[in-house]
Amino acid sequence: MIRIQDLNKISDYEWEIPKSYRQDMRVAVRLFVTRRLLEAALQDLSIEQAINAATLPGVVEPVVVMPDMHQGYGFPIGGVAATRYPNGVISPGAIGYDINCGVRLLASTIPLEAAEERLDDLANALNHYCPSGVGSEGSIHLTTAELDAVCRQGARWALKKGMASEEDLRRTEENGCLEGADPAKVSQRAKQRGMAQLGTLGAGNHFIEVDVVDQIFDGEAAAAMGLQEGMLALMIHCGSRGFGHQICTDYVQDLQSAVRRYGIQLPDRELVCAPLDSPEGQNYLAAMRSAANYAFCNRQILAYHARRAFEEVFAGSGLRWQLHQVYDIAHNMGKVETHEVNGRKLKVCVHRKGATRAFGPGHPELPDAYKPIGQPVLVPGSMGTASWVLIGTEDSMARSWGSTCHGAGRVLSRNKAKKDFRGERLRNELEQSGIHVRAGSMSGLAEEAPMAYKDVDEVVETVSGAGIARKVARLRPVIVIKG
DNA sequence: ATGTTC
């Protein structure tokens, strides 16, 4: 087990594990943590998993972990690993089971005071229009051909169906559609699971939240995003549902043979991978991109449903209002990107698992509205606590592969949380603190108890202190919809 | 996270 004295302290917000720590490490590991969060991380296997990632063929210095890190399947949630393209490897476990799990934020022009007495109705309407829960199905049942179109087109598919605007797409990572998706590389079983789940929320830590903009930290960036203090905002946190989960399951199994065929030495079988330039690696990439596009489309359709709920509730209110997209960004994804390494451009596959892309100002991928300020980073907190809007910086580009944190990060396992907390009691406590809660499952609610998570404000303070993101706004929840 | 031990 690694001990705190095995790490080098770089600053109050940054630590390093040198590659000399273990013989099979190819590169160092950088941890963006305070001493307190480092001590929390030492309680599980997340740091060991980051060290294991530093042994991957083609990995480029450094492997990075974020302050919200915790143990995951083969690779820490909160981890970032860049591998040379196309000579390095790609690993499904370093992207996650919920491919393109991510967050979408919409900002309204409705002041909290004007909406207060309608919040209960709004919670009901959101709960009604946005199906949630494990295995939940939506109103859309796709044919195989339509599902293939969703895989290729992502959120653009929703535009064709009248459920998106061009502006929604512009304010979505990659305009809501990754190139290179190929539904022919997706199993029939995954497609079966995906056909009826488009436009559904799912369960676990996924949620739809109505927040009030509580505090602005960067006026210029907030203005560019249309965020105003005291106004309502809508946050959607979900991913690719059973579709992406099945694709990950399929390829974790599939790629075991590639590990043998290409003679890859792995410290942990769960870190299964394949060379990016192998047929196995390319097939996974094409399937992973299909799931990513499904998730972009899923969040787009959920936003469409949510707008219908707002329209229904505020129709007779006499209010003039808008609900415009701020941004949509993934935190579980593999992306082929060009980064500057030692003064040279290098093409890499950036694995982000529980880490949010955080491109700095001027990046060509950003929409014009955000080029001057940097990319919006959307950080959901644990249930009932704050959520944050941040922006990417020059430092995130230079030091963390254009990435930052993604949320609060668990400290207790789901099983432990279910034992320690009661869903009914949590719901009552949230309601008493003025948050309207709609939850499908009380045991699911217990798993998401805020006490099972780190303090999101402390996580944000750390990335902000380290310089790999800048604070824009803090949001406070008033409605929480859970599966 | 997940038709939560296909």
Short mmCIF file of C-alpha atoms (C1' of nucleotides) in Angstrom, two decimals:
data_model
loop_
_atom_site.label_atom_id
_atom_site.label_comp_id
_atom_site.label_asym_id
_atom_site.label_seq_id
_atom_site.Cartn_x
_atom_site.Cartn_y
_atom_site.Cartn_z
CA MET A 1 0.00 0.00 0.00
CA ILE A 2 1.22 3.48 -0.84
CA ARG A 3 1.88 5.84 2.11
CA ILE A 4 1.84 9.61 2.24
CA GLN A 5 5.67 9.71 2.57
CA ASP A 6 5.96 8.02 -0.85
CA LEU A 7 4.56 11.17 -2.49
CA ASN A 8 6.28 14.46 -3.28
CA LYS A 9 4.39 17.58 -2.29
CA ILE A 10 4.48 20.15 -5.10
CA SER A 11 2.13 22.75 -3.56
CA ASP A 12 -0.86 22.93 -1.20
CA TYR A 13 -2.97 21.60 -4.07
CA GLU A 14 -0.65 19.27 -5.95
CA TRP A 15 1.30 16.08 -5.19
CA GLU A 16 3.36 13.70 -7.30
CA ILE A 17 4.20 10.02 -7.36
CA PRO A 18 7.53 9.79 -9.23
CA LYS A 19 7.89 7.02 -11.76
CA SER A 20 10.68 5.59 -9.63
CA TYR A 21 8.03 4.58 -7.07
CA ARG A 22 7.33 1.31 -8.89
CA GLN A 23 9.47 -0.44 -11.45
CA ASP A 24 6.69 -0.91 -14.02
CA MET A 25 5.62 2.78 -14.07
CA ARG A 26 6.36 4.44 -17.41
CA VAL A 27 5.41 7.95 -16.23
CA ALA A 28 4.74 9.89 -13.01
CA VAL A 29 1.29 10.43 -11.47
CA ARG A 30 0.09 13.95 -10.61
CA LEU A 31 -2.58 14.34 -7.93
CA PHE A 32 -4.54 17.58 -7.62
CA VAL A 33 -5.38 17.27 -3.93
CA THR A 34 -4.99 18.95 -0.58
CA ARG A 35 -3.40 16.90 2.19
CA ARG A 36 -6.87 16.27 3.61
CA LEU A 37 -8.26 14.95 0.30
CA LEU A 38 -5.08 12.93 -0.25
CA GLU A 39 -5.62 11.23 3.09
CA ALA A 40 -9.20 10.43 2.04
CA ALA A 41 -7.94 9.00 -1.27
CA LEU A 42 -5.49 6.73 0.57
CA GLN A 43 -8.47 4.92 2.13
CA ASP A 44 -9.30 3.05 -1.08
CA LEU A 45 -7.41 1.68 -4.11
CA SER A 46 -7.77 4.78 -6.30
CA ILE A 47 -4.10 5.81 -6.07
CA GLU A 48 -2.92 2.23 -6.78
CA GLN A 49 -5.20 2.28 -9.80
CA ALA A 50 -3.64 5.56 -11.01
CA ILE A 51 -0.19 3.99 -10.64
CA ASN A 52 -1.39 0.98 -12.65
CA ALA A 53 -2.57 3.37 -15.39
CA ALA A 54 0.95 4.81 -15.48
CA THR A 55 2.15 1.42 -16.83
CA LEU A 56 -0.07 1.44 -19.93
CA PRO A 57 1.78 1.15 -23.26
CA GLY A 58 2.13 4.54 -24.93
CA VAL A 59 1.02 6.52 -21.85
CA VAL A 60 2.34 10.10 -21.84
CA GLU A 61 3.49 11.93 -18.69
CA PRO A 62 1.66 12.50 -16.42
CA VAL A 63 -1.31 10.38 -15.40
CA VAL A 64 -3.53 12.84 -13.53
CA VAL A 65 -6.02 12.37 -10.68
CA MET A 66 -8.55 14.90 -9.47
CA PRO A 67 -9.56 15.77 -5.87
CA ASP A 68 -12.88 13.90 -6.25
CA MET A 69 -11.10 10.63 -7.01
CA HIS A 70 -12.31 7.29 -5.76
CA GLN A 71 -11.87 3.65 -6.66
CA GLY A 72 -13.41 2.43 -9.90
CA TYR A 73 -13.28 -0.57 -12.20
CA GLY A 74 -9.55 -0.94 -12.99
CA PHE A 75 -8.98 2.83 -13.11
CA PRO A 76 -9.88 5.58 -10.64
CA ILE A 77 -12.98 7.70 -11.09
CA GLY A 78 -11.41 11.15 -11.24
CA GLY A 79 -8.52 9.89 -13.40
CA VAL A 80 -7.07 11.16 -16.70
CA ALA A 81 -4.63 9.19 -18.86
CA ALA A 82 -3.34 10.28 -22.27
CA THR A 83 -1.90 7.64 -24.61
CA ARG A 84 -0.08 8.22 -27.89
CA TYR A 85 -2.30 8.05 -30.95
CA PRO A 86 -2.15 5.63 -32.65
CA ASN A 87 0.76 3.76 -31.03
CA GLY A 88 -0.65 3.68 -27.50
CA VAL A 89 -3.55 1.70 -26.11
CA ILE A 90 -7.20 2.43 -25.37
CA SER A 91 -8.82 0.99 -22.24
CA PRO A 92 -12.60 0.78 -21.67
CA GLY A 93 -12.10 0.74 -17.90
CA ALA A 94 -10.33 4.11 -18.16
CA ILE A 95 -13.46 5.62 -19.74
CA GLY A 96 -16.10 3.98 -17.58
CA TYR A 97 -19.23 1.89 -17.83
CA ASP A 98 -21.45 4.93 -18.26
CA ILE A 99 -19.94 6.13 -21.53
CA ASN A 100 -20.47 9.90 -21.93
CA CYS A 101 -21.96 10.34 -18.55
CA GLY A 102 -22.17 14.11 -18.47
CA VAL A 103 -23.96 17.27 -17.49
CA ARG A 104 -26.14 19.77 -19.32
CA LEU A 105 -27.03 23.16 -17.90
CA LEU A 106 -29.82 25.46 -19.04
CA ALA A 107 -30.20 28.97 -17.63
CA SER A 108 -33.58 30.63 -17.22
CA THR A 109 -34.67 34.24 -16.89
CA ILE A 110 -37.14 33.29 -14.14
CA PRO A 111 -36.35 34.81 -10.72
CA LEU A 112 -36.76 32.41 -7.81
CA GLU A 113 -39.24 34.76 -6.06
CA ALA A 114 -41.54 34.73 -9.08
CA ALA A 115 -41.52 30.92 -9.20
CA GLU A 116 -41.57 29.93 -5.54
CA GLU A 117 -45.25 28.99 -5.33
CA ARG A 118 -45.06 26.96 -8.55
CA LEU A 119 -42.00 24.87 -7.60
CA ASP A 120 -44.09 21.95 -6.35
CA ASP A 121 -45.99 21.85 -9.65
CA LEU A 122 -42.73 22.14 -11.55
CA ALA A 123 -41.27 19.18 -9.62
CA ASN A 124 -44.36 17.14 -10.51
CA ALA A 125 -44.21 18.13 -14.18
CA LEU A 126 -40.49 17.38 -14.50
CA ASN A 127 -41.02 14.04 -12.80
CA HIS A 128 -43.91 13.31 -15.16
CA TYR A 129 -42.18 14.23 -18.43
CA CYS A 130 -38.73 12.80 -17.63
CA PRO A 131 -38.91 9.03 -17.01
CA SER A 132 -36.45 7.82 -14.39
CA GLY A 133 -35.37 4.70 -12.52
CA VAL A 134 -33.34 1.59 -13.31
CA GLY A 135 -34.52 0.09 -16.61
CA SER A 136 -36.88 3.00 -17.25
CA GLU A 137 -38.28 3.35 -20.75
CA GLY A 138 -39.32 6.52 -22.49
CA SER A 139 -42.02 7.51 -24.93
CA ILE A 140 -39.64 6.93 -27.84
CA HIS A 141 -39.14 3.35 -29.00
CA LEU A 142 -36.55 3.34 -31.77
CA THR A 143 -36.31 0.90 -34.64
CA THR A 144 -32.85 -0.56 -35.27
CA ALA A 145 -32.36 1.84 -38.18
CA GLU A 146 -33.31 4.83 -36.01
CA LEU A 147 -30.96 3.71 -33.24
CA ASP A 148 -28.16 3.50 -35.81
CA ALA A 149 -29.01 7.06 -36.88
CA VAL A 150 -28.81 8.24 -33.23
CA CYS A 151 -25.38 6.57 -32.98
CA ARG A 152 -24.12 8.42 -36.06
CA GLN A 153 -25.85 11.79 -35.49
CA GLY A 154 -25.99 12.24 -31.71
CA ALA A 155 -27.95 15.33 -30.65
CA ARG A 156 -28.42 16.28 -34.33
CA TRP A 157 -30.94 13.42 -34.53
CA ALA A 158 -33.06 15.27 -31.96
CA LEU A 159 -32.80 18.45 -34.06
CA LYS A 160 -34.30 16.60 -37.03
CA LYS A 161 -37.16 15.45 -34.78
CA GLY A 162 -37.88 19.00 -33.58
CA MET A 163 -36.46 18.42 -30.11
CA ALA A 164 -33.40 20.68 -30.36
CA SER A 165 -32.32 24.04 -31.72
CA GLU A 166 -29.13 24.88 -33.61
CA GLU A 167 -28.13 26.96 -30.57
CA ASP A 168 -28.50 23.90 -28.31
CA LEU A 169 -26.08 22.01 -30.57
CA ARG A 170 -23.61 24.89 -30.76
CA ARG A 171 -23.47 24.92 -26.97
CA THR A 172 -22.75 21.20 -26.70
CA GLU A 173 -19.33 19.53 -26.65
CA GLU A 174 -18.48 18.56 -30.26
CA ASN A 175 -21.88 19.98 -31.30
CA GLY A 176 -23.37 16.85 -29.76
CA CYS A 177 -21.87 14.46 -32.30
CA LEU A 178 -18.52 12.65 -32.32
CA GLU A 179 -17.06 11.69 -35.68
CA GLY A 180 -16.16 8.06 -36.24
CA ALA A 181 -19.09 6.36 -34.53
CA ASP A 182 -20.00 3.05 -36.16
CA PRO A 183 -23.13 1.25 -34.94
CA ALA A 184 -21.98 -1.90 -36.81
CA LYS A 185 -19.45 -2.31 -33.97
CA VAL A 186 -22.23 -2.36 -31.35
CA SER A 187 -23.70 -5.71 -30.23
CA GLN A 188 -27.35 -6.60 -30.83
CA ARG A 189 -27.74 -6.96 -27.09
CA ALA A 190 -26.63 -3.37 -26.50
CA LYS A 191 -28.99 -2.16 -29.21
CA GLN A 192 -31.85 -4.13 -27.65
CA ARG A 193 -31.23 -2.34 -24.36
CA GLY A 194 -30.84 1.06 -26.00
CA MET A 195 -33.94 1.13 -28.20
CA ALA A 196 -36.49 2.08 -25.52
CA GLN A 197 -34.26 4.11 -23.18
CA LEU A 198 -33.65 7.28 -25.18
CA GLY A 199 -34.92 10.33 -23.29
CA THR A 200 -34.75 8.68 -19.86
CA LEU A 201 -32.81 9.65 -16.77
CA GLY A 202 -31.82 6.34 -15.18
CA ALA A 203 -30.85 5.98 -11.52
CA GLY A 204 -27.90 6.17 -9.16
CA ASN A 205 -26.32 9.61 -9.02
CA HIS A 206 -28.19 10.75 -12.13
CA PHE A 207 -30.62 13.57 -11.56
CA ILE A 208 -32.52 16.50 -12.91
CA GLU A 209 -32.23 19.53 -10.69
CA VAL A 210 -33.67 23.01 -10.66
CA ASP A 211 -31.18 25.36 -9.06
CA VAL A 212 -31.06 29.00 -8.20
CA VAL A 213 -27.92 30.90 -9.16
CA ASP A 214 -26.61 31.60 -5.67
CA GLN A 215 -23.33 33.42 -6.18
CA ILE A 216 -21.36 34.75 -9.14
CA PHE A 217 -17.56 34.67 -8.98
CA ASP A 218 -16.68 35.74 -12.53
CA GLY A 219 -19.03 38.37 -13.93
CA GLU A 220 -17.68 38.33 -17.49
CA ALA A 221 -17.88 34.54 -17.83
CA ALA A 222 -21.31 34.41 -16.14
CA ALA A 223 -22.59 37.06 -18.55
CA ALA A 224 -21.31 35.07 -21.55
CA MET A 225 -23.21 32.05 -20.20
CA GLY A 226 -26.38 34.02 -19.44
CA LEU A 227 -26.19 33.21 -15.72
CA GLN A 228 -27.70 35.83 -13.40
CA GLU A 229 -27.85 35.77 -9.63
CA GLY A 230 -31.28 34.79 -8.28
CA MET A 231 -32.50 33.17 -11.51
CA LEU A 232 -33.53 29.54 -11.91
CA ALA A 233 -31.34 27.10 -13.83
CA LEU A 234 -31.85 23.47 -14.86
CA MET A 235 -29.16 20.83 -14.56
CA ILE A 236 -29.35 17.36 -16.15
CA HIS A 237 -26.84 14.70 -15.10
CA CYS A 238 -27.03 11.39 -16.98
CA GLY A 239 -25.39 9.25 -19.61
CA SER A 240 -25.89 6.47 -22.14
CA ARG A 241 -28.07 4.23 -19.92
CA GLY A 242 -28.04 0.47 -20.54
CA PHE A 243 -26.75 1.04 -24.08
CA GLY A 244 -23.32 2.35 -23.08
CA HIS A 245 -23.15 -0.01 -20.12
CA GLN A 246 -23.61 -3.03 -22.38
CA ILE A 247 -21.01 -1.71 -24.86
CA CYS A 248 -18.48 -1.38 -22.04
CA THR A 249 -19.34 -4.86 -20.74
CA ASP A 250 -18.96 -6.33 -24.25
CA TYR A 251 -15.58 -4.74 -24.91
CA VAL A 252 -14.10 -5.39 -21.45
CA GLN A 253 -14.63 -9.06 -22.32
CA ASP A 254 -13.65 -8.73 -26.00
CA LEU A 255 -10.39 -6.94 -25.38
CA GLN A 256 -9.02 -9.61 -23.01
CA SER A 257 -8.01 -11.57 -26.11
CA ALA A 258 -6.27 -8.48 -27.53
CA VAL A 259 -4.21 -8.18 -24.34
CA ARG A 260 -2.93 -11.72 -24.97
CA ARG A 261 -2.53 -11.34 -28.73
CA TYR A 262 -0.42 -8.18 -28.46
CA GLY A 263 1.48 -9.40 -25.39
CA ILE A 264 0.47 -6.44 -23.18
CA GLN A 265 1.66 -6.76 -19.56
CA LEU A 266 -0.98 -5.47 -17.14
CA PRO A 267 -0.76 -5.10 -13.34
CA ASP A 268 -4.56 -5.51 -13.13
CA ARG A 269 -6.77 -7.53 -15.43
CA GLU A 270 -9.47 -4.84 -15.11
CA LEU A 271 -7.21 -2.42 -16.97
CA VAL A 272 -7.83 -4.48 -20.14
CA CYS A 273 -6.90 -2.52 -23.29
CA ALA A 274 -5.93 -2.81 -26.95
CA PRO A 275 -3.57 -0.86 -29.21
CA LEU A 276 -5.41 2.11 -30.74
CA ASP A 277 -4.19 1.03 -34.19
CA SER A 278 -5.44 -2.57 -33.81
CA PRO A 279 -8.81 -3.75 -35.17
CA GLU A 280 -9.91 -4.43 -31.58
CA GLY A 281 -8.99 -0.92 -30.44
CA GLN A 282 -10.64 0.72 -33.46
CA ASN A 283 -13.81 -1.33 -32.98
CA TYR A 284 -14.10 -0.27 -29.36
CA LEU A 285 -13.47 3.36 -30.32
CA ALA A 286 -16.26 3.21 -32.94
CA ALA A 287 -18.67 1.57 -30.45
CA MET A 288 -17.70 3.96 -27.63
CA ARG A 289 -18.39 6.92 -29.92
CA SER A 290 -21.80 5.44 -30.73
CA ALA A 291 -22.63 5.37 -27.02
CA ALA A 292 -21.28 8.91 -26.62
CA ASN A 293 -23.61 10.13 -29.36
CA TYR A 294 -26.52 8.26 -27.80
CA ALA A 295 -25.83 10.07 -24.51
CA PHE A 296 -25.66 13.53 -26.17
CA CYS A 297 -29.02 12.77 -27.80
CA ASN A 298 -30.40 11.45 -24.51
CA ARG A 299 -29.58 14.65 -22.61
CA GLN A 300 -30.95 16.71 -25.52
CA ILE A 301 -34.29 14.89 -25.38
CA LEU A 302 -34.41 15.21 -21.59
CA ALA A 303 -33.87 18.96 -22.00
CA TYR A 304 -36.76 19.02 -24.49
CA HIS A 305 -38.99 17.21 -21.97
CA ALA A 306 -37.89 19.59 -19.21
CA ARG A 307 -38.74 22.62 -21.36
CA ARG A 308 -42.23 21.18 -21.88
CA ALA A 309 -42.57 20.89 -18.09
CA PHE A 310 -41.53 24.54 -17.67
CA GLU A 311 -43.97 25.61 -20.39
CA GLU A 312 -46.84 23.74 -18.76
CA VAL A 313 -46.16 25.18 -15.31
CA PHE A 314 -45.41 28.78 -16.31
CA ALA A 315 -47.94 29.05 -19.16
CA GLY A 316 -50.54 30.98 -17.13
CA SER A 317 -48.05 32.86 -14.95
CA GLY A 318 -47.82 35.99 -17.05
CA LEU A 319 -44.03 35.69 -16.90
CA ARG A 320 -41.93 36.20 -20.00
CA TRP A 321 -39.10 33.73 -19.77
CA GLN A 322 -36.45 31.75 -21.61
CA LEU A 323 -34.59 28.54 -20.86
CA HIS A 324 -31.43 28.61 -22.95
CA GLN A 325 -28.62 26.11 -23.08
CA VAL A 326 -25.39 27.07 -21.29
CA TYR A 327 -23.39 23.96 -22.21
CA ASP A 328 -23.33 20.17 -22.28
CA ILE A 329 -20.11 18.41 -21.35
CA ALA A 330 -19.04 14.80 -20.75
CA HIS A 331 -17.00 13.46 -17.85
CA ASN A 332 -16.62 9.80 -18.98
CA MET A 333 -15.08 9.74 -22.44
CA GLY A 334 -12.11 8.87 -24.61
CA LYS A 335 -11.18 11.63 -27.08
CA VAL A 336 -8.46 11.89 -29.70
CA GLU A 337 -6.99 15.36 -29.13
CA THR A 338 -3.85 17.34 -29.91
CA HIS A 339 -1.95 18.65 -26.90
CA GLU A 340 1.28 20.56 -26.55
CA VAL A 341 3.90 18.40 -24.87
CA ASN A 342 7.42 19.81 -24.32
CA GLY A 343 6.74 22.51 -26.90
CA ARG A 344 5.56 20.04 -29.56
CA LYS A 345 2.07 19.11 -30.78
CA LEU A 346 1.24 15.53 -29.88
CA LYS A 347 -1.83 13.52 -30.88
CA VAL A 348 -3.14 11.52 -27.94
CA CYS A 349 -6.19 9.60 -26.81
CA VAL A 350 -7.27 11.32 -23.59
CA HIS A 351 -9.14 8.93 -21.29
CA ARG A 352 -11.28 10.93 -18.86
CA LYS A 353 -13.19 8.92 -16.28
CA GLY A 354 -14.98 11.06 -13.75
CA ALA A 355 -12.98 14.01 -15.05
CA THR A 356 -14.42 16.89 -17.07
CA ARG A 357 -12.86 18.28 -20.20
CA ALA A 358 -11.79 21.86 -19.38
CA PHE A 359 -10.36 23.56 -22.47
CA GLY A 360 -8.87 26.99 -21.93
CA PRO A 361 -9.65 30.29 -23.70
CA GLY A 362 -9.16 30.39 -27.46
CA HIS A 363 -9.45 26.66 -28.08
CA PRO A 364 -10.77 26.08 -31.64
CA GLU A 365 -13.30 23.49 -30.41
CA LEU A 366 -15.20 26.11 -28.37
CA PRO A 367 -18.25 28.00 -29.67
CA ASP A 368 -17.58 31.70 -30.37
CA ALA A 369 -19.44 32.79 -27.21
CA TYR A 370 -16.92 30.92 -25.05
CA LYS A 371 -13.66 31.44 -26.97
CA PRO A 372 -12.75 34.56 -24.93
CA ILE A 373 -13.45 33.01 -21.53
CA GLY A 374 -12.73 29.27 -21.80
CA GLN A 375 -14.94 26.21 -21.80
CA PRO A 376 -17.80 25.93 -19.29
CA VAL A 377 -17.24 23.08 -16.82
CA LEU A 378 -20.37 21.75 -15.11
CA VAL A 379 -19.81 20.14 -11.72
CA PRO A 380 -22.78 18.49 -10.03
CA GLY A 381 -22.59 18.26 -6.26
CA SER A 382 -24.03 15.48 -4.13
CA MET A 383 -27.79 15.47 -3.53
CA GLY A 384 -29.06 18.65 -1.88
CA THR A 385 -25.68 20.39 -1.98
CA ALA A 386 -24.33 23.04 -4.35
CA SER A 387 -23.45 22.51 -7.98
CA TRP A 388 -20.75 24.58 -9.66
CA VAL A 389 -20.06 26.24 -12.98
CA LEU A 390 -16.34 26.61 -13.69
CA ILE A 391 -14.24 27.41 -16.75
CA GLY A 392 -11.14 25.78 -18.21
CA THR A 393 -7.83 27.66 -18.04
CA GLU A 394 -4.39 27.87 -19.63
CA ASP A 395 -3.22 25.76 -16.69
CA SER A 396 -5.73 22.96 -17.24
CA MET A 397 -4.48 22.82 -20.85
CA ALA A 398 -0.84 22.74 -19.79
CA ARG A 399 -0.98 20.54 -16.69
CA SER A 400 -4.02 18.24 -16.67
CA TRP A 401 -4.69 17.34 -20.33
CA GLY A 402 -7.38 20.03 -20.56
CA SER A 403 -9.30 18.43 -17.68
CA THR A 404 -10.61 19.15 -14.21
CA CYS A 405 -12.83 17.58 -11.51
CA HIS A 406 -16.35 16.23 -12.17
CA GLY A 407 -18.24 16.23 -8.88
CA ALA A 408 -18.08 15.58 -5.17
CA GLY A 409 -16.71 12.03 -5.37
CA ARG A 410 -17.78 9.16 -3.15
CA VAL A 411 -16.24 8.39 0.21
CA LEU A 412 -18.64 5.54 1.11
CA SER A 413 -19.53 2.62 -1.19
CA ARG A 414 -23.15 2.24 -2.31
CA ASN A 415 -23.59 -0.76 0.01
CA LYS A 416 -22.17 1.07 3.02
CA ALA A 417 -24.38 4.10 2.31
CA LYS A 418 -27.46 1.88 2.01
CA LYS A 419 -26.67 0.38 5.42
CA ASP A 420 -25.94 3.70 7.14
CA PHE A 421 -28.73 5.92 5.81
CA ARG A 422 -32.49 5.79 5.30
CA GLY A 423 -34.02 7.24 2.13
CA GLU A 424 -37.27 8.36 3.82
CA ARG A 425 -35.40 10.32 6.45
CA LEU A 426 -33.16 11.95 3.83
CA ARG A 427 -36.14 12.98 1.78
CA ASN A 428 -37.77 14.57 4.81
CA GLU A 429 -34.59 16.43 5.70
CA LEU A 430 -34.26 17.78 2.16
CA GLU A 431 -37.92 18.81 2.05
CA GLN A 432 -37.54 20.57 5.41
CA SER A 433 -34.58 22.52 4.06
CA GLY A 434 -36.86 23.75 1.27
CA ILE A 435 -35.80 21.38 -1.53
CA HIS A 436 -38.62 19.70 -3.46
CA VAL A 437 -37.72 16.03 -3.90
CA ARG A 438 -39.16 13.44 -6.28
CA ALA A 439 -37.45 10.07 -5.91
CA GLY A 440 -38.34 6.72 -7.46
CA SER A 441 -36.57 4.53 -4.94
CA MET A 442 -35.86 5.09 -1.25
CA SER A 443 -32.89 2.68 -1.22
CA GLY A 444 -31.53 4.51 -4.27
CA LEU A 445 -31.91 7.77 -2.35
CA ALA A 446 -29.96 6.33 0.61
CA GLU A 447 -27.08 5.39 -1.71
CA GLU A 448 -26.90 9.03 -2.73
CA ALA A 449 -26.85 10.50 0.78
CA PRO A 450 -24.64 13.60 0.80
CA MET A 451 -22.73 12.10 3.76
CA ALA A 452 -21.56 9.36 1.39
CA TYR A 453 -19.75 12.02 -0.68
CA LYS A 454 -16.92 14.48 -0.26
CA ASP A 455 -17.69 18.17 0.10
CA VAL A 456 -18.08 19.53 -3.43
CA ASP A 457 -17.06 23.02 -2.28
CA GLU A 458 -13.73 21.59 -1.02
CA VAL A 459 -13.21 19.76 -4.34
CA VAL A 460 -13.86 22.97 -6.28
CA GLU A 461 -11.61 24.97 -3.92
CA THR A 462 -8.83 22.50 -4.74
CA VAL A 463 -9.04 22.66 -8.55
CA SER A 464 -9.45 26.40 -8.32
CA GLY A 465 -6.45 26.70 -5.97
CA ALA A 466 -4.40 24.48 -8.29
CA GLY A 467 -5.42 26.68 -11.22
CA ILE A 468 -6.91 23.87 -13.37
CA ALA A 469 -10.34 25.59 -13.36
CA ARG A 470 -11.79 28.96 -12.40
CA LYS A 471 -14.99 29.54 -10.46
CA VAL A 472 -17.84 31.19 -12.35
CA ALA A 473 -21.00 30.49 -10.33
CA ARG A 474 -22.32 28.47 -7.44
CA LEU A 475 -25.82 26.99 -7.82
CA ARG A 476 -28.14 25.92 -5.00
CA PRO A 477 -30.81 23.24 -5.61
CA VAL A 478 -34.53 23.88 -5.08
CA ILE A 479 -35.90 20.80 -6.92
CA VAL A 480 -34.26 17.36 -7.18
CA ILE A 481 -35.64 14.59 -9.44
CA LYS A 482 -34.08 11.16 -8.86
CA GLY A 483 -34.58 7.69 -10.32
"C1'" DA B 1 -23.47 3.38 -13.36
"C1'" DT B 2 -26.28 -1.14 -14.58
"C1'" DG B 3 -32.81 -5.37 -16.90
"C1'" DT B 4 -27.92 -3.88 -9.34
"C1'" DT B 5 -25.21 -12.17 -9.46
"C1'" DC B 6 -26.26 -13.41 -17.91
#
